Coordinates of C-alpha atoms in Angstrom, one line a residue:
Chain A
M1 CA 0.0 0.0 0.0
I2 CA 2.9 2.4 0.6
N3 CA 4.1 1.7 -3.0
R4 CA 0.6 2.5 -4.2
L5 CA 0.5 5.7 -2.1
I6 CA 3.8 6.8 -3.6
E7 CA 2.7 6.0 -7.1
K8 CA -0.5 8.0 -6.6
I9 CA 1.4 11.0 -5.1
Q10 CA 3.7 10.9 -8.2
K11 CA 0.8 10.6 -10.6
T12 CA -1.2 13.5 -9.1
G13 CA 1.9 15.6 -8.1
A14 CA 0.1 16.2 -4.9
P15 CA 1.4 15.0 -1.5
V16 CA -1.9 16.0 -0.1
V17 CA -4.6 14.3 2.0
A18 CA -8.1 15.6 2.4
G19 CA -9.4 15.1 6.0
L20 CA -13.0 14.1 5.9
D21 CA -13.8 15.3 9.4
P22 CA -17.4 16.5 9.0
M23 CA -18.9 18.5 11.9
L24 CA -22.6 19.1 11.3
S25 CA -21.9 22.8 11.5
Y26 CA -19.8 22.4 8.2
V27 CA -22.7 20.7 6.4
P28 CA -24.7 23.3 4.3
E29 CA -28.2 23.8 5.4
H30 CA -29.7 22.4 2.2
V31 CA -27.9 19.1 2.7
Q32 CA -29.0 18.9 6.3
K33 CA -32.6 19.7 5.4
A34 CA -32.7 17.0 2.8
A35 CA -31.4 14.4 5.2
Y36 CA -33.8 15.4 8.0
A37 CA -36.7 15.4 5.5
E38 CA -35.9 11.7 4.9
Y39 CA -34.9 10.5 8.4
G40 CA -36.0 13.2 10.8
E41 CA -33.7 15.1 13.1
T42 CA -32.3 11.8 14.3
L43 CA -28.8 10.2 14.5
R44 CA -29.7 8.5 11.2
G45 CA -30.6 11.9 9.8
A46 CA -27.3 13.4 11.0
A47 CA -25.4 10.4 9.6
E48 CA -27.1 10.8 6.2
A49 CA -26.3 14.5 6.1
V50 CA -22.6 13.8 6.8
W51 CA -22.5 11.1 4.2
Q52 CA -24.1 13.2 1.5
F53 CA -21.8 16.0 2.4
N54 CA -18.7 13.7 2.1
K55 CA -19.9 12.3 -1.2
E56 CA -20.3 15.6 -2.8
I57 CA -16.9 16.7 -1.7
V58 CA -15.2 13.4 -2.8
D59 CA -17.0 13.7 -6.2
H60 CA -15.3 17.1 -6.7
I61 CA -11.7 16.2 -5.5
W62 CA -11.0 12.5 -6.0
D63 CA -9.0 13.0 -9.2
L64 CA -6.7 15.7 -7.7
I65 CA -5.3 13.8 -4.7
P66 CA -4.0 10.4 -3.7
A67 CA -5.7 9.9 -0.4
V68 CA -8.4 10.9 2.2
K69 CA -8.3 10.7 5.9
P70 CA -11.7 10.4 7.6
Q71 CA -11.5 11.2 11.3
I72 CA -13.6 8.4 12.9
A73 CA -14.5 10.5 16.0
M74 CA -16.6 12.8 13.9
Y75 CA -18.7 9.8 12.9
E76 CA -18.5 8.0 16.3
Q77 CA -20.2 11.0 17.9
F78 CA -23.4 9.9 16.1
G79 CA -23.2 6.4 17.6
V80 CA -23.8 3.3 15.5
E81 CA -25.5 5.3 12.8
G82 CA -22.4 7.5 12.6
M83 CA -20.2 4.4 12.2
E84 CA -22.3 3.4 9.3
A85 CA -21.6 6.7 7.6
Y86 CA -17.9 6.2 8.3
K87 CA -18.0 2.8 6.7
K88 CA -19.9 4.1 3.7
T89 CA -17.4 7.0 3.3
V90 CA -14.4 4.5 3.4
D91 CA -16.0 2.3 0.8
Y92 CA -17.0 5.1 -1.5
C93 CA -13.6 6.7 -1.4
K94 CA -12.0 3.4 -2.2
S95 CA -14.4 2.9 -5.1
K96 CA -13.1 6.2 -6.5
G97 CA -9.5 4.9 -6.3
L98 CA -8.6 7.0 -3.3
I99 CA -6.3 5.5 -0.6
V100 CA -8.1 5.7 2.8
I101 CA -6.2 6.6 6.0
G102 CA -8.5 5.8 8.9
D103 CA -7.7 8.4 11.5
V104 CA -8.6 6.1 14.4
K105 CA -5.7 6.7 16.8
R106 CA -6.3 3.3 18.4
G107 CA -3.8 1.5 20.6
D108 CA -4.1 -0.9 23.5
I109 CA -2.5 -4.0 25.1
G110 CA -1.5 -6.8 22.6
S111 CA -4.7 -8.9 22.3
T112 CA -6.8 -5.7 22.2
S113 CA -4.7 -4.0 19.6
A114 CA -5.0 -7.2 17.6
A115 CA -8.8 -6.8 17.6
Y116 CA -8.5 -3.2 16.4
A117 CA -6.0 -4.1 13.7
V118 CA -8.3 -6.9 12.5
G119 CA -11.3 -4.5 12.6
H120 CA -9.7 -1.7 10.7
L121 CA -7.1 -3.2 8.5
G122 CA -7.6 -6.9 8.4
K123 CA -10.2 -9.7 8.4
V124 CA -12.0 -11.4 11.2
R125 CA -13.1 -15.0 11.1
V126 CA -16.7 -15.9 11.7
G127 CA -17.2 -19.7 11.6
S128 CA -15.8 -20.8 8.2
R129 CA -15.8 -17.3 6.7
V130 CA -13.8 -14.1 6.9
Y131 CA -14.9 -10.5 6.8
A132 CA -13.3 -7.1 6.7
G133 CA -15.0 -4.8 9.2
F134 CA -14.0 -1.3 8.3
D135 CA -11.2 -2.1 5.8
E136 CA -9.2 1.1 5.6
D137 CA -5.8 1.1 3.8
F138 CA -3.8 2.8 6.6
A139 CA -4.6 3.5 10.2
T140 CA -3.2 6.0 12.8
V141 CA -2.0 4.4 16.0
N142 CA -1.1 5.7 19.5
P143 CA 2.3 4.5 20.8
Y144 CA 1.8 5.1 24.6
L145 CA 1.6 1.4 25.3
G146 CA 4.8 0.5 23.6
S147 CA 5.8 -2.3 21.2
D148 CA 3.3 -4.9 22.2
G149 CA 0.5 -2.4 21.4
I150 CA 2.0 -1.8 18.0
K151 CA 3.1 -5.2 16.8
P152 CA -0.3 -6.7 16.3
F153 CA -1.0 -3.8 13.9
I154 CA 2.3 -4.5 12.0
Q155 CA 1.4 -8.2 11.8
V156 CA -1.9 -7.4 10.1
C157 CA -0.2 -4.8 7.8
K158 CA 2.2 -7.5 6.7
E159 CA -0.6 -9.9 5.9
E160 CA -2.8 -7.4 4.1
K161 CA -0.1 -5.1 2.6
K162 CA -1.5 -2.1 4.5
G163 CA 0.2 0.5 6.6
L164 CA 0.3 2.6 9.8
F165 CA 1.0 6.2 10.8
I166 CA 2.1 6.2 14.5
L167 CA 1.6 9.3 16.6
V168 CA 5.1 10.8 17.2
K169 CA 4.6 14.6 17.6
T170 CA 1.0 15.7 17.4
S171 CA -0.1 19.1 16.0
N172 CA -2.1 20.3 19.1
P173 CA -0.8 23.1 21.4
S174 CA -0.3 20.9 24.4
S175 CA 1.4 18.1 22.6
G176 CA 4.7 19.1 24.3
E177 CA 3.3 18.4 27.8
F178 CA 4.5 14.8 27.6
Q179 CA 6.0 14.4 24.1
D180 CA 8.6 17.1 24.5
R181 CA 9.9 16.0 27.9
L182 CA 13.5 15.1 27.9
V183 CA 14.6 11.5 28.4
D184 CA 18.3 11.0 28.5
G185 CA 18.7 14.5 26.9
K186 CA 16.3 13.7 24.1
P187 CA 12.6 14.6 23.8
L188 CA 10.2 11.7 24.1
Y189 CA 8.9 12.3 20.6
E190 CA 12.4 11.6 19.3
L191 CA 12.5 8.3 21.2
V192 CA 9.1 7.4 19.7
G193 CA 10.5 8.4 16.3
E194 CA 13.5 6.1 16.8
K195 CA 11.1 3.3 17.6
V196 CA 9.0 4.0 14.5
A197 CA 12.2 3.8 12.4
E198 CA 13.1 0.5 14.2
W199 CA 9.6 -1.0 13.7
G200 CA 9.6 0.2 10.1
A201 CA 13.0 -1.1 9.1
D202 CA 11.9 -4.6 8.6
H203 CA 8.6 -3.6 6.9
C204 CA 9.6 -1.8 3.7
G205 CA 8.0 -1.3 0.4
D206 CA 10.2 -0.5 -2.6
T207 CA 11.6 2.8 -1.3
Y208 CA 9.7 3.6 2.0
S209 CA 8.5 1.7 5.0
Y210 CA 4.9 1.0 5.5
I211 CA 5.2 2.1 9.1
G212 CA 4.9 5.9 9.0
A213 CA 4.6 8.6 11.6
V214 CA 2.3 11.5 12.4
V215 CA 4.1 14.8 13.0
G216 CA 2.1 18.1 13.2
A217 CA 2.7 20.8 10.6
T218 CA 2.6 23.2 13.5
Y219 CA 6.0 22.0 14.6
P220 CA 8.4 22.4 11.6
E221 CA 11.6 22.3 13.6
Q222 CA 10.6 19.0 15.2
G223 CA 9.6 17.8 11.8
K224 CA 13.1 18.6 10.5
A225 CA 14.7 16.6 13.3
L226 CA 12.3 13.7 12.9
R227 CA 12.8 13.6 9.2
R228 CA 16.4 12.6 9.9
V229 CA 15.5 10.1 12.7
M230 CA 13.1 8.2 10.4
P231 CA 14.5 8.5 6.9
K232 CA 12.5 5.6 5.5
S233 CA 9.2 6.5 7.1
F234 CA 6.5 8.5 5.5
I235 CA 5.3 11.4 7.7
L236 CA 1.6 12.2 7.8
V237 CA 1.5 15.9 8.5
P238 CA -1.8 17.3 10.0
G239 CA -2.3 20.9 11.0
Y240 CA -2.0 22.5 7.5
G241 CA -4.3 25.5 7.0
A242 CA -6.8 25.9 9.8
Q243 CA -4.4 24.8 12.5
G244 CA -1.7 27.2 11.2
G245 CA 0.8 25.3 9.0
K246 CA 1.8 26.7 5.6
G247 CA 3.6 25.2 2.6
K248 CA 6.9 26.8 3.2
D249 CA 7.0 25.5 6.8
L250 CA 6.6 22.0 5.5
V251 CA 9.5 21.4 3.1
H252 CA 11.7 19.9 5.9
F253 CA 9.1 17.1 6.4
F254 CA 10.1 15.9 2.9
N255 CA 13.2 14.1 1.8
E256 CA 15.4 15.2 -1.1
D257 CA 13.5 12.9 -3.5
G258 CA 10.4 15.1 -2.9
L259 CA 8.7 12.3 -1.1
G260 CA 8.4 11.1 2.5
A261 CA 5.6 13.3 3.6
I262 CA 1.9 13.7 2.9
V263 CA 0.1 16.8 4.2
N264 CA -3.5 16.7 5.6
S265 CA -6.0 19.5 5.5
S266 CA -9.5 19.0 6.9
R267 CA -11.5 22.1 7.6
G268 CA -9.5 24.1 5.1
I269 CA -10.8 21.7 2.4
I270 CA -14.2 20.5 3.5
A271 CA -15.5 23.8 4.9
A272 CA -13.7 25.9 2.2
Y273 CA -17.1 27.4 1.1
K274 CA -17.2 29.2 4.5
Q275 CA -13.9 31.0 3.9
E276 CA -13.7 34.4 2.4
A277 CA -11.4 33.1 -0.4
Y278 CA -14.0 30.7 -1.7
A279 CA -17.3 32.3 -0.6
A280 CA -18.1 33.3 -4.2
Y281 CA -18.9 29.7 -4.9
G282 CA -21.9 29.9 -2.6
E283 CA -23.1 27.3 -0.1
E284 CA -24.9 25.4 -2.9
H285 CA -21.6 24.8 -4.6
F286 CA -19.6 23.7 -1.6
G287 CA -18.0 20.8 -3.6
E288 CA -16.5 23.3 -6.1
A289 CA -15.2 25.5 -3.3
S290 CA -13.5 22.4 -1.9
R291 CA -11.9 21.6 -5.2
A292 CA -10.6 25.1 -5.5
A293 CA -9.1 24.8 -2.0
V294 CA -7.4 21.6 -2.9
E295 CA -5.9 23.1 -6.0
D296 CA -4.6 26.0 -4.0
M297 CA -3.2 23.7 -1.4
I298 CA -1.4 21.6 -4.0
A299 CA 0.0 24.7 -5.6
D300 CA 1.2 26.1 -2.3
I301 CA 3.0 22.9 -1.3
R302 CA 4.3 22.2 -4.8
G303 CA 5.7 25.7 -5.0
A304 CA 7.4 25.5 -1.7
L305 CA 8.9 22.1 -2.6
E306 CA 10.2 23.4 -6.0
A307 CA 11.7 26.4 -4.3
A308 CA 13.5 24.3 -1.7
L309 CA 14.6 21.1 -3.4
Chain B
M1 CA -21.2 9.0 38.8
I2 CA -18.1 8.6 41.0
N3 CA -20.4 8.9 44.1
R4 CA -22.6 6.2 42.6
L5 CA -19.7 4.0 41.9
I6 CA -18.5 4.2 45.5
E7 CA -22.0 3.6 46.8
K8 CA -22.3 0.5 44.7
I9 CA -18.9 -0.7 45.7
Q10 CA -19.9 -0.3 49.4
K11 CA -23.2 -2.0 48.9
T12 CA -21.8 -5.0 47.0
G13 CA -18.6 -5.1 49.1
A14 CA -16.9 -5.8 45.7
P15 CA -14.3 -3.4 44.2
V16 CA -14.6 -5.5 41.1
V17 CA -15.3 -4.9 37.4
A18 CA -16.2 -7.6 34.9
G19 CA -14.5 -7.0 31.6
L20 CA -16.9 -7.8 28.8
D21 CA -14.2 -8.5 26.2
P22 CA -15.7 -11.3 24.2
M23 CA -13.5 -13.1 21.7
L24 CA -15.6 -15.4 19.5
S25 CA -13.3 -18.2 20.8
Y26 CA -14.8 -17.6 24.3
V27 CA -18.4 -18.0 23.1
P28 CA -19.6 -21.5 23.6
E29 CA -20.5 -23.4 20.5
H30 CA -24.2 -23.7 21.2
V31 CA -24.4 -19.9 21.4
Q32 CA -22.5 -19.4 18.2
K33 CA -24.6 -22.0 16.4
A34 CA -27.9 -20.4 17.5
A35 CA -26.7 -17.0 16.3
Y36 CA -25.4 -18.4 12.9
A37 CA -28.7 -20.3 12.5
E38 CA -30.5 -17.0 12.6
Y39 CA -28.1 -14.7 10.8
G40 CA -25.6 -17.0 9.0
E41 CA -21.8 -16.9 9.5
T42 CA -21.9 -13.2 9.0
L43 CA -20.7 -10.1 10.9
R44 CA -24.3 -9.9 12.1
G45 CA -24.2 -13.5 13.2
A46 CA -20.9 -12.9 15.1
A47 CA -22.4 -9.7 16.7
E48 CA -25.5 -11.7 17.8
A49 CA -23.3 -14.5 19.3
V50 CA -21.3 -12.0 21.3
W51 CA -24.4 -10.2 22.5
Q52 CA -26.2 -13.3 23.6
F53 CA -23.0 -14.5 25.4
N54 CA -22.7 -11.1 27.2
K55 CA -26.4 -11.2 28.2
E56 CA -26.1 -14.6 29.7
I57 CA -23.1 -13.6 31.7
V58 CA -24.6 -10.3 32.8
D59 CA -27.7 -12.1 33.9
H60 CA -25.6 -14.2 36.2
I61 CA -23.4 -11.6 37.7
W62 CA -25.2 -8.2 37.8
D63 CA -26.1 -8.4 41.4
L64 CA -22.6 -9.2 42.7
I65 CA -20.6 -6.3 41.3
P66 CA -20.9 -2.5 40.8
A67 CA -19.6 -2.2 37.2
V68 CA -18.7 -3.8 33.9
K69 CA -16.1 -2.7 31.4
P70 CA -16.8 -3.6 27.8
Q71 CA -13.6 -3.4 25.7
I72 CA -14.9 -1.7 22.5
A73 CA -12.1 -3.2 20.3
M74 CA -13.7 -6.7 20.7
Y75 CA -16.9 -5.3 19.1
E76 CA -15.2 -3.0 16.6
Q77 CA -13.5 -6.0 15.0
F78 CA -16.9 -7.0 13.7
G79 CA -17.5 -3.6 12.0
V80 CA -20.7 -1.7 12.3
E81 CA -22.6 -4.8 13.4
G82 CA -20.1 -5.2 16.2
M83 CA -20.7 -1.6 17.3
E84 CA -24.4 -2.4 17.5
A85 CA -23.6 -5.3 19.8
Y86 CA -21.5 -3.0 21.9
K87 CA -24.3 -0.5 22.2
K88 CA -26.8 -3.2 23.1
T89 CA -24.4 -4.4 25.8
V90 CA -24.0 -0.9 27.3
D91 CA -27.7 -0.4 27.4
Y92 CA -28.5 -3.8 28.8
C93 CA -25.9 -3.4 31.6
K94 CA -27.3 0.0 32.5
S95 CA -30.8 -1.5 32.6
K96 CA -29.5 -4.0 35.2
G97 CA -28.2 -1.1 37.3
L98 CA -24.6 -1.7 36.5
I99 CA -22.2 1.2 35.9
V100 CA -20.6 0.9 32.5
I101 CA -16.9 1.8 31.9
G102 CA -16.4 2.1 28.2
D103 CA -12.9 0.8 27.6
V104 CA -12.4 2.9 24.5
K105 CA -8.9 4.4 25.1
R106 CA -9.7 7.4 22.9
G107 CA -7.7 10.6 22.8
D108 CA -6.9 13.1 20.1
I109 CA -6.5 16.9 19.5
G110 CA -9.0 19.1 21.2
S111 CA -11.9 19.3 18.7
T112 CA -11.6 15.6 18.0
S113 CA -11.5 14.6 21.6
A114 CA -14.6 16.7 22.0
A115 CA -16.4 14.6 19.4
Y116 CA -15.3 11.4 21.2
A117 CA -16.4 12.8 24.5
V118 CA -19.8 13.7 23.1
G119 CA -20.2 10.3 21.4
H120 CA -19.3 8.2 24.4
L121 CA -20.3 10.3 27.5
G122 CA -22.3 13.2 26.3
K123 CA -25.0 14.3 23.9
V124 CA -24.8 15.4 20.3
R125 CA -27.1 18.0 18.8
V126 CA -29.0 17.2 15.6
G127 CA -31.1 20.1 14.5
S128 CA -33.3 21.0 17.4
R129 CA -32.8 17.7 19.2
V130 CA -30.1 16.0 21.2
Y131 CA -29.0 12.3 21.4
A132 CA -26.6 10.2 23.3
G133 CA -24.6 8.0 20.9
F134 CA -23.0 5.3 23.0
D135 CA -23.8 6.7 26.5
E136 CA -21.3 4.9 28.8
D137 CA -20.9 6.2 32.4
F138 CA -17.1 6.3 32.4
A139 CA -14.5 6.1 29.5
T140 CA -10.8 5.3 29.4
V141 CA -8.7 7.9 27.7
N142 CA -5.1 8.0 26.4
P143 CA -3.0 11.0 27.6
Y144 CA -0.3 11.1 24.9
L145 CA -1.6 14.3 23.4
G146 CA -1.6 16.2 26.7
S147 CA -4.1 18.5 28.4
D148 CA -6.0 19.7 25.3
G149 CA -6.8 16.1 24.4
I150 CA -8.2 15.5 27.9
K151 CA -10.0 18.7 28.8
P152 CA -12.9 18.2 26.3
F153 CA -13.6 14.9 28.1
I154 CA -13.5 16.6 31.4
Q155 CA -15.9 19.3 30.2
V156 CA -18.5 16.6 29.1
C157 CA -18.0 14.8 32.4
K158 CA -18.9 18.0 34.3
E159 CA -22.0 18.5 32.3
E160 CA -23.2 14.9 32.4
K161 CA -21.8 13.9 35.9
K162 CA -19.7 11.1 34.3
G163 CA -16.1 10.1 34.8
L164 CA -12.8 9.1 33.2
F165 CA -10.0 6.7 33.8
I166 CA -6.8 8.1 32.1
L167 CA -4.1 5.6 31.1
V168 CA -1.1 6.1 33.5
K169 CA 0.8 2.8 33.7
T170 CA -0.7 0.1 31.6
S171 CA -0.7 -3.6 32.4
N172 CA 1.1 -5.0 29.3
P173 CA 4.7 -6.2 29.3
S174 CA 6.1 -3.4 27.1
S175 CA 4.3 -0.6 28.9
G176 CA 7.7 0.5 30.3
E177 CA 9.1 1.3 26.9
F178 CA 7.9 4.8 27.1
Q179 CA 5.9 5.0 30.4
D180 CA 8.9 4.1 32.6
R181 CA 11.5 6.5 30.9
L182 CA 12.9 9.0 33.4
V183 CA 12.0 12.6 33.0
D184 CA 13.8 14.9 35.5
G185 CA 14.5 11.7 37.5
K186 CA 10.9 10.6 37.6
P187 CA 9.2 8.0 35.4
L188 CA 6.9 9.4 32.7
Y189 CA 3.9 7.5 34.3
E190 CA 4.5 9.5 37.5
L191 CA 4.3 12.7 35.5
V192 CA 1.1 11.6 33.9
G193 CA -0.2 10.6 37.4
E194 CA 0.6 14.1 38.7
K195 CA -1.4 15.5 35.8
V196 CA -4.3 13.2 36.6
A197 CA -4.2 14.5 40.2
E198 CA -4.1 18.0 38.9
W199 CA -6.9 17.5 36.3
G200 CA -8.9 15.7 39.0
A201 CA -8.5 18.2 41.8
D202 CA -11.2 20.6 40.6
H203 CA -13.6 17.8 39.6
C204 CA -14.4 15.9 42.8
G205 CA -17.4 14.0 44.0
D206 CA -18.0 13.8 47.7
T207 CA -14.8 11.9 48.6
Y208 CA -13.1 11.1 45.3
S209 CA -12.4 12.8 42.0
Y210 CA -14.3 11.7 38.9
I211 CA -11.0 11.8 37.0
G212 CA -9.4 8.4 37.7
A213 CA -6.4 6.5 36.4
V214 CA -5.6 3.2 34.8
V215 CA -2.7 1.3 36.5
G216 CA -2.0 -2.3 35.7
A217 CA -2.3 -5.0 38.4
T218 CA 0.9 -6.4 37.0
Y219 CA 2.9 -3.4 38.4
P220 CA 2.1 -3.4 42.1
E221 CA 5.2 -1.3 43.1
Q222 CA 4.2 1.4 40.6
G223 CA 0.6 1.1 41.9
K224 CA 1.9 1.8 45.4
A225 CA 3.8 4.9 44.3
L226 CA 0.9 6.2 42.1
R227 CA -1.6 5.7 45.0
R228 CA 0.3 8.4 46.8
V229 CA 0.7 10.7 43.7
M230 CA -3.1 10.7 43.1
P231 CA -4.7 10.3 46.5
K232 CA -8.2 11.4 45.4
S233 CA -8.3 9.5 42.1
F234 CA -9.9 6.1 41.7
I235 CA -7.6 3.6 40.1
L236 CA -9.0 1.2 37.6
V237 CA -6.7 -1.9 37.8
P238 CA -6.7 -4.2 34.8
G239 CA -4.5 -7.3 34.6
Y240 CA -6.0 -9.4 37.5
G241 CA -6.2 -13.1 36.9
A242 CA -5.3 -14.0 33.3
Q243 CA -2.7 -11.3 33.0
G244 CA -1.1 -12.4 36.3
G245 CA -2.3 -10.0 39.1
K246 CA -3.5 -11.5 42.4
G247 CA -5.5 -10.0 45.3
K248 CA -2.5 -9.7 47.7
D249 CA -0.6 -7.7 45.0
L250 CA -3.4 -5.2 44.9
V251 CA -3.8 -3.9 48.4
H252 CA -1.5 -1.0 47.8
F253 CA -3.7 0.3 45.0
F254 CA -6.3 1.0 47.7
N255 CA -6.4 3.8 50.2
E256 CA -6.8 3.2 54.0
D257 CA -10.6 3.7 53.7
G258 CA -10.7 0.5 51.6
L259 CA -11.6 2.5 48.6
G260 CA -9.8 4.2 45.7
A261 CA -9.4 1.2 43.4
I262 CA -11.6 -1.1 41.3
V263 CA -10.1 -4.2 39.9
N264 CA -11.0 -5.6 36.5
S265 CA -10.9 -9.2 35.3
S266 CA -12.0 -10.1 31.8
R267 CA -11.1 -13.5 30.5
G268 CA -10.9 -14.9 34.1
I269 CA -14.7 -14.1 34.4
I270 CA -16.2 -14.4 31.0
A271 CA -14.3 -17.5 29.9
A272 CA -14.3 -19.0 33.4
Y273 CA -16.0 -22.2 32.1
K274 CA -12.8 -22.9 30.1
Q275 CA -10.7 -23.0 33.3
E276 CA -10.1 -26.2 35.2
A277 CA -11.5 -24.7 38.4
Y278 CA -14.9 -24.1 36.9
A279 CA -15.0 -26.8 34.2
A280 CA -17.5 -28.8 36.2
Y281 CA -20.2 -26.3 35.3
G282 CA -19.9 -27.4 31.7
E283 CA -20.0 -25.2 28.6
E284 CA -23.8 -25.1 28.7
H285 CA -23.7 -23.4 32.1
F286 CA -21.0 -20.8 31.3
G287 CA -23.0 -18.1 33.1
E288 CA -22.9 -20.0 36.3
A289 CA -19.1 -20.6 35.9
S290 CA -18.7 -16.8 35.5
R291 CA -20.7 -16.2 38.7
A292 CA -18.5 -18.6 40.6
A293 CA -15.4 -16.9 39.2
V294 CA -16.7 -13.5 40.3
E295 CA -17.5 -14.8 43.8
D296 CA -14.0 -16.2 44.1
M297 CA -12.4 -13.0 42.8
I298 CA -14.4 -10.9 45.3
A299 CA -13.4 -13.2 48.2
D300 CA -9.7 -13.0 47.1
I301 CA -9.7 -9.2 47.0
R302 CA -11.8 -8.8 50.1
G303 CA -9.6 -11.2 52.0
A304 CA -6.4 -9.4 50.9
L305 CA -7.9 -6.1 51.9
E306 CA -9.1 -7.3 55.3
A307 CA -5.7 -8.8 56.0
A308 CA -3.9 -5.6 55.0
L309 CA -6.1 -2.7 56.3

């Protein structure tokens, strides 16, 4: 899957992920109204609104980018019905040829991580048959429990040719509270980065490992350091746009081959129609606004990379 | 909810949680067969098997203990259908008067943690109405992202009078890989424990905070140290039984009032019928075997506490 991700990045020229993290407040009123007309103001109605919103956006951007990253929390908040919308979104994006990074941030003790790995990336046995529960291509994973919380995910990735992005240095303001604390003179995130490199070393595609890392766009200096610590790991970089990251801040997340990172924007893409820059499209044409925002983001990052490399 | 937990612990005399973590391999053949006869060897069939298994066990143990802890990964592995079985289990346990600790180990950046908090402990707005998605009483949370990943959960707990158990020192063998690393001469788990105490200080029930911690039974020395670091926090102690912890190892997780900890056993209770000690019940009577295992666990812990306090 890491080979396929690279191939798609090269084909589109866009190391860009669209984060499908729909808050109901992002969903235009006409989409919400139509969903509530069919299912009422219920969890099912909300799930339908979110799904129709996603579908319209995906229909407008699928050809521009290699991957999407649905944030499962935004679906989980609507309970079982929300999870159905998540699954529909995953399946639809895959049907459009997009690689799906499930932003699930799971992680637990060994046997429990194994269940998460099976549910999101692998197949579960039921009697004499096997099924894929959510079936994303990549998943994000939390490292706090150490190797035996990670290895069951790696095992499933090996079997299914899928991949991981392990949280190393997250994009939020308080990420330093634990992640930046010094251990033997090194910040904890660097230790985690070293582990990611170690876990990834034995699990490589043609040029990059399928064990990647999450490092926030909001921390470019740390990104630069971590790029060196994990030379073979792809870095998933959230925090572009709405959270404050810009193209020129991101060049050090990439290797000299122009690869090694993929930058996520969520609100900046899916709620583009609410921004002044794209307001002219109007709420009705929110999909077109998203497409324009993706094009601008690609140009920003491509421009920064061309200037730097 | 922390007041209610304490009240129920005192009423039952059992600081014990049953972990409802059903692997299909734990579900007796006759239960699986009945479910597959109705729904086929499908994800729905597996979800039905797991739900019927849970129901039978809950029917046999609900009066002995204050709380259950369903591990959501074991349901999530069966996709959307599994999540339905999870929700059914949560609702059923609550209908029997049990407190439900959702072992979800979620945690993300602020706005995403807010969505998880709403989905598991709070209510989500859909148009003019509000709904509770999964509606557990407590949730486990991962601290790797720091305060702004935790505070949205605390906010919802305040509104809904619910509670958290934050991962501090987990029960698995590799938990020390990051959690034991020294920061300014102190292990990271102790730093996290100090934060739990700080987060909890402003959010207290009558005697204990509703911000608790997870500390594995497999690390009694660390439990002793953490008990002092977080005097007002309840400690959820996994790892009893199958993972190796015993009653006498656990006394230091408690305060002198005999409170402050609640001990979880999963496999040891729900798959009791597979153990030699309870094999005489037979597979057909797996619920009775679970009841006997719970009674033995309560006696073990109560005996150890009486000897120590």
